[in-house]
XYZ file of C-alpha atoms in Angstrom:
161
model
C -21.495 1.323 -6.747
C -20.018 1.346 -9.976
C -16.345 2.024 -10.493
C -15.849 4.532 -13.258
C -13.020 3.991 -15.876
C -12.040 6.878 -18.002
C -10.449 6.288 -21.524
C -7.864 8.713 -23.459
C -7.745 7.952 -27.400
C -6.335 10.217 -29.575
C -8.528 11.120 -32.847
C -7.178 9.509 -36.175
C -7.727 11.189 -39.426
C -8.194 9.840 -42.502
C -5.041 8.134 -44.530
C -5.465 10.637 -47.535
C -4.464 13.628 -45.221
C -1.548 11.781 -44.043
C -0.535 11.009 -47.633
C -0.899 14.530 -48.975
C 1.842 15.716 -46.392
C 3.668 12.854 -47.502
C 4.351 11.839 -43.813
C 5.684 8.133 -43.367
C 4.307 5.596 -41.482
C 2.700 6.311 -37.905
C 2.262 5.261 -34.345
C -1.180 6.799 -34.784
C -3.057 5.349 -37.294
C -6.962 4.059 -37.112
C -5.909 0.861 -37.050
C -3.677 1.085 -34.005
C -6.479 3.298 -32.656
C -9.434 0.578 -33.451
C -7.300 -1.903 -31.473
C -7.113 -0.135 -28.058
C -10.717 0.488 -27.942
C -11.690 -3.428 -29.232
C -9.175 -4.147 -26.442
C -10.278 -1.878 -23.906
C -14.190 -2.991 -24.744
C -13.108 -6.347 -24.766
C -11.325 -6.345 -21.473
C -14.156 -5.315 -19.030
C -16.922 -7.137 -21.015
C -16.255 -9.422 -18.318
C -16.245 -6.546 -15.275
C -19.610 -6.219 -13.464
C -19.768 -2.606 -11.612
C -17.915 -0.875 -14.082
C -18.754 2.349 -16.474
C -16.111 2.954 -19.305
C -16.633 6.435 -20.323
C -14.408 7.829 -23.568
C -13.798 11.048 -23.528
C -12.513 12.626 -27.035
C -10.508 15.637 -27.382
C -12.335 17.194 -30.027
C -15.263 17.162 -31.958
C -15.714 15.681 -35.072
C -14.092 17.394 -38.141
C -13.534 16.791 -41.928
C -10.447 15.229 -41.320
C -11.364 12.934 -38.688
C -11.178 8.730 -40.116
C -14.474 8.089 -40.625
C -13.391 4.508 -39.706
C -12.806 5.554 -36.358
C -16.084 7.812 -35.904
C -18.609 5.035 -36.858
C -16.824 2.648 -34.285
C -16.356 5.198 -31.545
C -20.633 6.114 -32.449
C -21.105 2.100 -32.553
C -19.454 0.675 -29.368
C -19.827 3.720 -26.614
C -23.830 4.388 -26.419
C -24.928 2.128 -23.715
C -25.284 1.994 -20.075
C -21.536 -0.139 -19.494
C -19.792 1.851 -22.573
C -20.227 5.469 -23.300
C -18.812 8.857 -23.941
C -19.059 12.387 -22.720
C -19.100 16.112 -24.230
C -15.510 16.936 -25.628
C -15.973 20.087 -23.727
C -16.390 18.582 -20.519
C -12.702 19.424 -18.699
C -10.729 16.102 -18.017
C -9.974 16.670 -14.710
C -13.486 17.075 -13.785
C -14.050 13.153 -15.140
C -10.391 11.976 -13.897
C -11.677 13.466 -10.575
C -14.549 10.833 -10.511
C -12.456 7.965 -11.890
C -11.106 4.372 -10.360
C -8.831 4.093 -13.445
C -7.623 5.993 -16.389
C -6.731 4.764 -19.312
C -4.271 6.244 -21.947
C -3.569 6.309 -25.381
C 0.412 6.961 -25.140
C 1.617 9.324 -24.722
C -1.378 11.793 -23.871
C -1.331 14.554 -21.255
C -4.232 13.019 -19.641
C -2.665 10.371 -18.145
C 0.101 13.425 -15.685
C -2.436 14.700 -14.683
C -4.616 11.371 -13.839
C -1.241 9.964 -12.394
C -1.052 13.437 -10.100
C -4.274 13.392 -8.764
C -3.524 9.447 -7.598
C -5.640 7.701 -9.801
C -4.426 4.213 -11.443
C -3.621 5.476 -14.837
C -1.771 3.602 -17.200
C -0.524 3.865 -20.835
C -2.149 0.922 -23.309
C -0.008 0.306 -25.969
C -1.963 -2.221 -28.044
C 0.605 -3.059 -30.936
C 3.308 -3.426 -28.089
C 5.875 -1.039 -29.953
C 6.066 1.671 -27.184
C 9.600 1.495 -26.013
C 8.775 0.834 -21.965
C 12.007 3.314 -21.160
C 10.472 6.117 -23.834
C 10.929 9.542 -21.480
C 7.501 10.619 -23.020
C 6.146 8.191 -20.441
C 6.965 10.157 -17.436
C 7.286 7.215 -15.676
C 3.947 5.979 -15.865
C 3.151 2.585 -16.265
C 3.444 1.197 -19.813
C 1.107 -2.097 -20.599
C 1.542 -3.326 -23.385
C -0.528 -6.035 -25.980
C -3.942 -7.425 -24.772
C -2.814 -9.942 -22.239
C -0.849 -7.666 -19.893
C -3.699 -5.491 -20.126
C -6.179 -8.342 -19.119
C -3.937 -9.320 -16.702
C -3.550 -6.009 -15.415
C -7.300 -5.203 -15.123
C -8.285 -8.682 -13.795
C -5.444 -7.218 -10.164
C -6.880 -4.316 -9.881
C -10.575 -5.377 -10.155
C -9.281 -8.178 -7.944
C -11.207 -10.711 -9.554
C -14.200 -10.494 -7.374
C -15.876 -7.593 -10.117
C -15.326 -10.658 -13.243
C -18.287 -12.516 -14.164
């Protein structure tokens, strides 16, 4: 039986949009956003019995980074790595799921967290303060190697090729 892990990413648009508000730099950006997926992908490439199913917010829009789109189109459309409907409600795929993963600081994550799932926050550029309220108190990893660390417990090794 495969173990279903559910990820939370929040959509990046395009720099130009940013720059026409004239808002200063970001926490979300497509490059922050490109690095917790390649991290997340990269982490259970080595996970037998696993499904890692993305599931988006929204549909695509005009002011979505195309950047993000083609790798989100590119890297989740096969068996292991894939993503659902954005209309399909959350809880109905947290319901299902071993482990959720968050972009910080989604919603997604409460409710995964009160429903008793292992859900944690993935900060891949490891500038999330750990003691940031937004967290509710949900467990902060941060960088790639307390994430592989992380995943290689709870899988407890015997799921790694």
């Amino acid at each position: 039986n495969k173990k279903i892990v559910v990820v939370f990413d929040i959509q990046t648009v395009n720099e130009n949009y940013y720059r026409k508000l004239g808002l200063p730099d970001r926490y979300i950006t497509t490059s922050n956003m490109l690095k917790f997926h390649k991290d997340v992908i990269r982490v259970f490439h080595k996970i037998k019995n696993v499904n890692v199913i993305l599931k988006r917010k929204r549909f695509q829009t005009s002011f979505q980074d195309p950047k993000y789109l083609n790798f989100i189109r590119e890297n989740y459309k096969s068996e292991k790595y894939s993503q659902i409907h954005p209309q399909v409600d959350p809880i109905e795929i947290i319901n299902q799921c071993y482990l959720s993963i968050n972009f910080p600081p989604t919603s997604t994550a409460k409710i995964s967290n009160f429903q008793k799932k292992h859900t944690i926050y993935y900060d891949p550029s490891k500038t999330v303060d750990p003691h940031d309220k937004s967290l509710s108190g949900i467990k902060l990893i941060r960088g790639y190697d307390g994430l592989e660390s992380y995943i290689n417990k709870l899988f407890h090794n015997n799921d790694v090729k």
